[in-house]
Short mmCIF file of C-alpha atoms in Angstrom, two decimals:
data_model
loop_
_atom_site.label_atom_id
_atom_site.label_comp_id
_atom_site.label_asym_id
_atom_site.label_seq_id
_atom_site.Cartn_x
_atom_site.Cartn_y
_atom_site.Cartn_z
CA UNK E 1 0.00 0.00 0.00
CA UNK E 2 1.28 3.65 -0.61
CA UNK E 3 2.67 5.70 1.87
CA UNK E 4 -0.22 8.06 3.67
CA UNK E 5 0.88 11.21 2.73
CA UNK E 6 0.48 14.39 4.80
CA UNK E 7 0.76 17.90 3.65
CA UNK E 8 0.92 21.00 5.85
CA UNK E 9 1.20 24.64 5.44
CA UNK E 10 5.19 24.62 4.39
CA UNK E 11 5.05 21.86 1.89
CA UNK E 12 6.35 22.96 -1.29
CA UNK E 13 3.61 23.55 -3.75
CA UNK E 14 5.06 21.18 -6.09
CA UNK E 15 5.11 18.42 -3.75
CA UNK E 16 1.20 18.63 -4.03
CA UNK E 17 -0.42 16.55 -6.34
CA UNK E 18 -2.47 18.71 -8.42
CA UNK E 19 -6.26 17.31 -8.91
CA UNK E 20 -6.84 15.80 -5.50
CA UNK E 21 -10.08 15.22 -4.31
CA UNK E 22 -10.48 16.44 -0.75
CA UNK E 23 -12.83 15.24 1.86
CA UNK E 24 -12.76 18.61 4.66
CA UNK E 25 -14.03 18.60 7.94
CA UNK E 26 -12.31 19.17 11.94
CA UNK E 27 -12.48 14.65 11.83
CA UNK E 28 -12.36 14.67 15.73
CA UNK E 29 -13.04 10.78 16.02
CA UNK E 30 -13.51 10.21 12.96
CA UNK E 31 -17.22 8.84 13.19
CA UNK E 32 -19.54 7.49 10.86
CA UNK E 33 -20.66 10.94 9.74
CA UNK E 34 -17.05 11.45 8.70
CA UNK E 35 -16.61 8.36 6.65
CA UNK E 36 -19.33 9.25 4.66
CA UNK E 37 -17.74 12.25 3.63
CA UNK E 38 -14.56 10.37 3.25
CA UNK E 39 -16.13 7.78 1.12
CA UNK E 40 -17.80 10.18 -0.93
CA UNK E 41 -14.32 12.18 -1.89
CA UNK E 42 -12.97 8.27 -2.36
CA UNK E 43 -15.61 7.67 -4.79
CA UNK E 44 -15.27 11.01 -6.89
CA UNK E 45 -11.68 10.08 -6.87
CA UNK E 46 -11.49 7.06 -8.33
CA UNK E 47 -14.79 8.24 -10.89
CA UNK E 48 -12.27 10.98 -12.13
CA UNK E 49 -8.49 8.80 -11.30
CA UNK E 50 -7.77 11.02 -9.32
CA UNK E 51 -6.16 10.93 -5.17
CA UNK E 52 -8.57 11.80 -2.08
CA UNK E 53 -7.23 13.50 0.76
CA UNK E 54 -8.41 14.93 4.00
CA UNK E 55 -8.07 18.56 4.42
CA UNK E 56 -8.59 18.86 8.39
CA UNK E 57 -7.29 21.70 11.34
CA UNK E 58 -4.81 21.70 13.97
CA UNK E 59 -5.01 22.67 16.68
CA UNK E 60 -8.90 22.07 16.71
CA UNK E 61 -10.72 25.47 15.79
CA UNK E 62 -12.53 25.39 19.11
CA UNK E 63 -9.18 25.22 21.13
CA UNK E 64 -8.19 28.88 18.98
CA UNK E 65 -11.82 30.49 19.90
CA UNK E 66 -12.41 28.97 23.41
CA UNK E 67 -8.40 28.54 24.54
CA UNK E 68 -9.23 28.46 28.42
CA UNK E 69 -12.51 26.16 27.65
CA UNK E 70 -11.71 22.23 28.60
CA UNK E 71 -11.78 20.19 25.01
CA UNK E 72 -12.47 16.47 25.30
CA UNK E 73 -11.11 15.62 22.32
CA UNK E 74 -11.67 12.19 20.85
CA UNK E 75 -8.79 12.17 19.43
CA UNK E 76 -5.32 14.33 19.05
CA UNK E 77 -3.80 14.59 15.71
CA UNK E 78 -1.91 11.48 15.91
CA UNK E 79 -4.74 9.43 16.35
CA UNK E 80 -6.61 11.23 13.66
CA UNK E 81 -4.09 11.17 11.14
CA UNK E 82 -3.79 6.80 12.08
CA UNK E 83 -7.25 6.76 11.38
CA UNK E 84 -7.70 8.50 8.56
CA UNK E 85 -4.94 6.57 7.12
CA UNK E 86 -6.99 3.53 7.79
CA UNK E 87 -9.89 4.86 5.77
CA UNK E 88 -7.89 3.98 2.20
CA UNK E 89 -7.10 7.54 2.19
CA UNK E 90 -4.01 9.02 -0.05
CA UNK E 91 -3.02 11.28 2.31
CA UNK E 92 -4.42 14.33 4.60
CA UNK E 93 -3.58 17.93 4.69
CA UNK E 94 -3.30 19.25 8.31
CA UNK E 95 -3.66 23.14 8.26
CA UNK E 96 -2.91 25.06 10.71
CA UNK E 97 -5.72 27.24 12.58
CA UNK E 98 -4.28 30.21 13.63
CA UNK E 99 -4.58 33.49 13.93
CA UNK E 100 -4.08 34.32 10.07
CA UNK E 101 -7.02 31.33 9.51
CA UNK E 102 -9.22 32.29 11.84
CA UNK E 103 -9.19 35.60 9.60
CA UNK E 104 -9.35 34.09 6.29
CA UNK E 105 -12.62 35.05 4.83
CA UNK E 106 -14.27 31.89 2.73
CA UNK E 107 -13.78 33.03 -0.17
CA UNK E 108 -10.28 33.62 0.07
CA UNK E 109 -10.02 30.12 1.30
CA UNK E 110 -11.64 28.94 -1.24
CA UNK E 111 -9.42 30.14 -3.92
CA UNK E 112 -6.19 30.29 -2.38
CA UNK E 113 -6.34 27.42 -0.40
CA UNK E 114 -8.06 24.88 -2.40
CA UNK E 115 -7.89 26.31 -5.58
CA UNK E 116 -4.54 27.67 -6.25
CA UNK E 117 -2.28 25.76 -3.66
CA UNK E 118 -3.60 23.00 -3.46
CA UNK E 119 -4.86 22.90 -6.60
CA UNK E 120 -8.32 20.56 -5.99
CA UNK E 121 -10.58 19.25 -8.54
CA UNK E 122 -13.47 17.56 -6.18
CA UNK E 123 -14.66 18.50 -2.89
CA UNK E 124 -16.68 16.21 -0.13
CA UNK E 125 -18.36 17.78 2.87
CA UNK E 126 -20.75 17.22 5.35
CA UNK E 127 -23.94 19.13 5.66
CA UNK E 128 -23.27 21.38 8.11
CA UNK E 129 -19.57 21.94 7.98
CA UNK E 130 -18.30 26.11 7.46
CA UNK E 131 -14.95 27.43 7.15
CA UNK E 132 -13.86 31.26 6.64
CA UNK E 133 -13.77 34.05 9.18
CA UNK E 134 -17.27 34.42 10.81
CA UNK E 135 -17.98 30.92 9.90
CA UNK E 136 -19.89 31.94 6.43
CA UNK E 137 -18.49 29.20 3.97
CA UNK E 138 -20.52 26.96 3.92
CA UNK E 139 -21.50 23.56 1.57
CA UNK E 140 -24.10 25.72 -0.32
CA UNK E 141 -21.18 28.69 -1.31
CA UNK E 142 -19.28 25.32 -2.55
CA UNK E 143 -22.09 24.21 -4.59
CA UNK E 144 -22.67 27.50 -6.22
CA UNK E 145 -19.40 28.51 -6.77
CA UNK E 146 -18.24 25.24 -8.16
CA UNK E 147 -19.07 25.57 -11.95
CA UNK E 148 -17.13 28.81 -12.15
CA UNK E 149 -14.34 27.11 -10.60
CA UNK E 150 -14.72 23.68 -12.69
CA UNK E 151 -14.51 21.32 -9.68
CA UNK E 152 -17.03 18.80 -8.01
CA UNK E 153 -18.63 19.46 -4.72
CA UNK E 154 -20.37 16.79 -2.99
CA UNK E 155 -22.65 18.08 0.17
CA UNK E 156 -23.39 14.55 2.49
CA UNK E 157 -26.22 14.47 4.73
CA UNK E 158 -26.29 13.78 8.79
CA UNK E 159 -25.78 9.97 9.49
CA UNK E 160 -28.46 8.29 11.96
CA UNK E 161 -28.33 6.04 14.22
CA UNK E 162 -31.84 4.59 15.64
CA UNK E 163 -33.01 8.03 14.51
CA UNK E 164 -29.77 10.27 16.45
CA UNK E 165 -27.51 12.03 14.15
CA UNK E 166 -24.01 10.70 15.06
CA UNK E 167 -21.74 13.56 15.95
CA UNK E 168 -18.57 13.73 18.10
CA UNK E 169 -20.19 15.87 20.64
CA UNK E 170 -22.89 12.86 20.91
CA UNK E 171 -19.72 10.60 21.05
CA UNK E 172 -18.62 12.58 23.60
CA UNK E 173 -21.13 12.35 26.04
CA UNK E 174 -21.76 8.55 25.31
CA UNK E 175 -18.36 8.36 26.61
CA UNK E 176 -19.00 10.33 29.66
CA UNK E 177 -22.21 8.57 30.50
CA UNK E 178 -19.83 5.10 30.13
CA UNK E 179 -21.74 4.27 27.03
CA UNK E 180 -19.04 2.23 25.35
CA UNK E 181 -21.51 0.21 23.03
CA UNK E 182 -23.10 3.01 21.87
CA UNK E 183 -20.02 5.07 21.12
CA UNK E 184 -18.55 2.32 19.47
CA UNK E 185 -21.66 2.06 16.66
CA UNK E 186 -21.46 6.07 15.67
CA UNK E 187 -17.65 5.62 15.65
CA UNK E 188 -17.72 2.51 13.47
CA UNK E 189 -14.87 0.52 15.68
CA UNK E 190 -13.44 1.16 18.94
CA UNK E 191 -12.83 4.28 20.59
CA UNK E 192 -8.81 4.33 21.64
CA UNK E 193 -6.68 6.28 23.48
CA UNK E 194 -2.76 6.16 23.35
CA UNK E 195 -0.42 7.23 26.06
CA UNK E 196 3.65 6.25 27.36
CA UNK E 197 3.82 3.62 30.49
CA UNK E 198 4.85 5.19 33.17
CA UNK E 199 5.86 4.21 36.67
CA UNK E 200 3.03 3.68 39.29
CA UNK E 201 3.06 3.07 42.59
CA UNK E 202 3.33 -0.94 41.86
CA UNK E 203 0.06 -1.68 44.21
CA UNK E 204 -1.59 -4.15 41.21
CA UNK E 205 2.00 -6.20 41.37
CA UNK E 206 1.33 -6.38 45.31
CA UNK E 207 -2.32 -7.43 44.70
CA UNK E 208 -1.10 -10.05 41.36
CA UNK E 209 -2.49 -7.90 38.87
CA UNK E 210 0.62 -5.26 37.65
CA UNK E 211 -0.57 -2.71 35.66
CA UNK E 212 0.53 -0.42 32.45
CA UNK E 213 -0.14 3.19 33.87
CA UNK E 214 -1.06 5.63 31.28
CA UNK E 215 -1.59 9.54 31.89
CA UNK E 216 -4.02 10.50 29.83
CA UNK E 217 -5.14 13.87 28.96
CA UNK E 218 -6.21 16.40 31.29
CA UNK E 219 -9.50 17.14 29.42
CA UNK E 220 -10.43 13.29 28.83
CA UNK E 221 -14.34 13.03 29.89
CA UNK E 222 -14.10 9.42 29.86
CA UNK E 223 -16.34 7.76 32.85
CA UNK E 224 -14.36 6.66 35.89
CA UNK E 225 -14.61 2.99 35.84
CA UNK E 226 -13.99 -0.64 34.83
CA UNK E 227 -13.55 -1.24 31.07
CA UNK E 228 -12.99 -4.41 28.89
CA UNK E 229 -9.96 -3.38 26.25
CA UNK E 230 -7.74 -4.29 23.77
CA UNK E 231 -3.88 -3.19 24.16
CA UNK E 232 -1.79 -2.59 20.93
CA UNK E 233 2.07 -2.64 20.49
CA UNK E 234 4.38 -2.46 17.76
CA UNK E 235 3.70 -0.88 14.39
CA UNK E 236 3.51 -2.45 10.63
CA UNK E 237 3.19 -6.49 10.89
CA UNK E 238 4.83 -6.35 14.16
CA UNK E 239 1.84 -4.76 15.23
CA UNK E 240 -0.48 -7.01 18.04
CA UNK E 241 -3.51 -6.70 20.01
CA UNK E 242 -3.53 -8.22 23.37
CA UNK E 243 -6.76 -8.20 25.33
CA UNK E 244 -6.95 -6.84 29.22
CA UNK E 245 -8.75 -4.99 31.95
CA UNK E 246 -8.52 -1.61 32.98
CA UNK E 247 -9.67 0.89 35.34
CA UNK E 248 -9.56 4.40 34.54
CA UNK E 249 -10.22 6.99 37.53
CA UNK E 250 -8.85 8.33 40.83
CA UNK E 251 -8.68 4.87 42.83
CA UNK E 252 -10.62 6.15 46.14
CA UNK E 253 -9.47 2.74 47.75
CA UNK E 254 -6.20 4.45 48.48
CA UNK E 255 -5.16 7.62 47.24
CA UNK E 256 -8.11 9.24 45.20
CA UNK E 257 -5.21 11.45 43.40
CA UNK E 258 -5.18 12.51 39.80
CA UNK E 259 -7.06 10.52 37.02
CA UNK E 260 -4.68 7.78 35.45
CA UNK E 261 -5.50 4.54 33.00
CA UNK E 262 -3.96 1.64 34.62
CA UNK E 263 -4.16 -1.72 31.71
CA UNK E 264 -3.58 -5.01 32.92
CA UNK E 265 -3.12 -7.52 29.96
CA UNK E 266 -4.07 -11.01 30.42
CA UNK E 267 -1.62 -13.45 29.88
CA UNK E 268 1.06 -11.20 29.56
CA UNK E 269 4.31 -10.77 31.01
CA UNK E 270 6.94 -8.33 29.76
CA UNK E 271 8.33 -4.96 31.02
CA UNK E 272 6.10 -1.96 29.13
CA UNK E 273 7.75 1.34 30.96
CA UNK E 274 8.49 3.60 28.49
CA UNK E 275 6.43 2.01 25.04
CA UNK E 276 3.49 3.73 24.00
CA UNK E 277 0.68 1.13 23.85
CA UNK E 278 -2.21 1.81 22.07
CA UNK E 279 -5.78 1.18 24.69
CA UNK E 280 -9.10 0.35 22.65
CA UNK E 281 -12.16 0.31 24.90
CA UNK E 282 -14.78 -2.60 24.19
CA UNK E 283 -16.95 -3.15 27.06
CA UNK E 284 -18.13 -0.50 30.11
CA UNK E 285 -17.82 -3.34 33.00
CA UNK E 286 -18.77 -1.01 36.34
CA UNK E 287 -18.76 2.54 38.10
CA UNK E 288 -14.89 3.04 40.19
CA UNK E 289 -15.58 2.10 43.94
CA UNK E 290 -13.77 2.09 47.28
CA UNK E 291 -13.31 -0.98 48.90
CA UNK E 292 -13.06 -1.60 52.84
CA UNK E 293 -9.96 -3.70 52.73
CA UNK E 294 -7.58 -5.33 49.76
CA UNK E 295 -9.29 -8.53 50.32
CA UNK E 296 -12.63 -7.14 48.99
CA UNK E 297 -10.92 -5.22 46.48
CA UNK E 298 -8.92 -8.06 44.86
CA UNK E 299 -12.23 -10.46 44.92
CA UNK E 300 -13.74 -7.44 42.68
CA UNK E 301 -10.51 -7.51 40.26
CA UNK E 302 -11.16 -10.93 39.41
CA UNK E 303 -14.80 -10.68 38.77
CA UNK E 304 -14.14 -7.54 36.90
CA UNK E 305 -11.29 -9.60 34.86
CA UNK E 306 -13.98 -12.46 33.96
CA UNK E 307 -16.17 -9.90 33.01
CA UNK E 308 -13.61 -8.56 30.43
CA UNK E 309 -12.54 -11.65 29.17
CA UNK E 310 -16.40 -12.41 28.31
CA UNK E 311 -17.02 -9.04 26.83
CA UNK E 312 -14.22 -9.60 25.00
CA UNK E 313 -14.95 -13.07 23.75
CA UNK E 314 -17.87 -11.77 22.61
CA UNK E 315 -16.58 -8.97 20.24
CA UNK E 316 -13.52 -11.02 18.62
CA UNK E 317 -13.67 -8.25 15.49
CA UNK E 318 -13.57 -5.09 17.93
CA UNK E 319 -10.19 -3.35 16.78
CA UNK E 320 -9.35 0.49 15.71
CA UNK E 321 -9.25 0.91 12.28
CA UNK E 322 -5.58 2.01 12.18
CA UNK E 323 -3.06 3.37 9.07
CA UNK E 324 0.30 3.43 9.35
CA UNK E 325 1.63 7.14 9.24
CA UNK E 326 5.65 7.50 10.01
#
C-alpha cells in the first residue's frame, strides 16, 4: 500500500499533487458521519483517477476560539491522522488554525487554499460543515461557486443512528455517560486512546495484577470505571492486540489522586515502561468504587477480569481501524 501522505502549510507547492479530491471537515473521532464524507471524496476520486485527501485543522478550531474552555477531544492529531490513514485515504492535509485562519474570509479560502495551492478538482463535505472568518463558507457557497471554478462538490447528509444524528459531541457524552456500546456504533470501531507507560506506585503487582499506567489527557471526559480493552504494540506487521482490563479513575481505595489509566493484559508478562501502547475500549464493566480492605478489592478484580474476558470473547472483530503514518 502507498505511503499516507500528509501535507501542511510549508510543503512545497510542487510536492502537491495537483487534482486531489479532498474530503474537509475538523475529523475529531472520525465517526460514521465522517466516513461518509470520506467515502464520498474516495468515490469522486477514483470516478475521475484522481487521489482523495483529508483537508482537516490543527489545533482544533474550538481550542483557537475557546483557549481556556476544557476540550475532550476524541482524538489528538496522531490518532486522527492513524485513522484516517486507515480509511484507504491518499493522504491528509493538516492546516494550521491560527490566527491568520481564523481571519481568512471563505472566499479567500476557497481560492487560495483549495484552488490555487492545493490545486483541488473535487470536494466532499458534510452538511453542516463552514470554514472562513465568521464561519460563512458553507456547503451551499461550494455548490454554487463550483461551476465557475470547474470542480465537483459533494454536500453529504447527517448519518443516523436509531433516529440520532451521530456527531462527536454525541460521542462525547456517550463516553462520559460510560456508554461504550453506543459510542462504538457512531464511531464505526473502537474508541482508543494512546499514552507512554509510566511508573506507578506498583500496588496491582502487590495485589497479582501489575498494571501499564497511562496519563491521559487532562481534558479526557471518559467515565471513571472498569472497562474491557484491547492493548496494541508495535507498528507495521509487528503490530499485536492483546486483550486486558482496565480501570480508569482516581482509585478512592487508596489515594483518590489525579485521574490515570492503569491496563492489565491477560496473559502477559513483559516490562512496558516507556512504550506507548495503544488502549481500545470494548466493554463498560462497572462505576470506580472504594473498597473496605484489599481482600474485597482483589475479589472485585477478578470478577471484573472475567467480566472482560467475556465481553471480549464476545466482540472477537472489535479493533481500531488504524493506518500506518511514520
Amino acid at each position: 500500500m502507498p505511503a499516507f501522505t500528509i501535507i501542511r502549510d510549508n510543503t512545497p507547492k510542487t510536492a502537491i499533487p495537483r487534482g486531489a479530491v479532498v474530503a474537509m471537515g475538523n475529523f475529531d473521532g472520525v465517526h460514521l458521519g465522517h466516513r461518509a464524507v470520506i467515502a464520498a471524496a474516495m468515490e469522486m476520486g477514483r470516478t475521475h483517477g484522481r487521489p482523495a485527501l483529508a483537508l482537516t485543522f490543527e489545533p482544533h478550531p474550538r481550542r483557537f476560539f475557546s483557549p481556556n474552555t476544557p476540550q475532550f477531544r476524541l482524538t489528538d492529531e496522531r490518532a486522527k491522522l492513524r485513522l484516517l490513514a486507515g480509511t484507504g485515504l491518499a493522504g491528509a492535509v493538516v492546516m494550521t488554525f491560527d490566527k491568520g485562519r481564523a481571519g481568512t474570509s471563505a472566499q479567500d479560502f476557497i481560492y487560495h487554499d483549495l484552488i490555487e495551492r492545493l490545486g483541488v478538482s473535487g470536494i466532499a463535505v458534510g452538511y453542516d460543515f463552514h470554514f472562513g472568518k465568521g464561519r460563512v463558507g458553507s456547503p451551499s457557497l461550494l455548490v454554487s461557486e463550483a461551476p465557475r471554478l470547474g470542480i465537483e462538490v459533494d454536500v453529504q447528509p447527517h448519518v443516523d443512528i436509531d433516529e440520532r444524528p451521530v456527531s462527536s459531541s454525541a460521542i462525547r457524552m456517550a463516553l462520559a455517560e460510560g456508554e461504550i456500546g453506543e459510542a462504538t456504533r457512531m464511531l464505526g470501531g473502537p474508541w482508543f486512546v494512546s499514552g507512554e507507560v509510566i511508573h506507578g506506585e506498583k500496588r496491582g503487582r502487590d495485589l497479582g495484577y501489575p498494571t501499564a499506567n497511562i496519563r491521559l489527557d487532562g481534558n479526557c471526559g471518559l467515565k471513571h470505571g472498569i472497562y474491557a480493552v484491547r492493548v496494541g504494540r508495535g507498528d507495521g506487521k509487528s503490530r499485536a492486540w492483546i486483550d486486558g482490563v482496565a480501570s480508569f479513575g482516581r482509585r478512592p481505595t487508596f489515594d483518590n489522586g489525579a485521574p490515570l489509566l492503569e491496563v492489565f493484559l491477560f496473559d502477559f508478562k513483559g516490562d512496558l515502561y516507556g512504550e506507548t501502547l495503544d488502549v481500545a475500549f470494548i466493554g463498560f464493566i462497572r462505576e470506580e468504587l472504594k473498597f473496605g480492605g484489599v481482600d474485597a478489592l482483589v475479589r472485585q478484580m477478578d470478577d471484573d477480569s472475567a467480566k472482560a474476558r467475556a465481553q471480549l470473547l464476545a466482540a472477537p472483530d472489535a479493533f481500531p481501524k488504524l493506518g500506518e503514518i511514520g
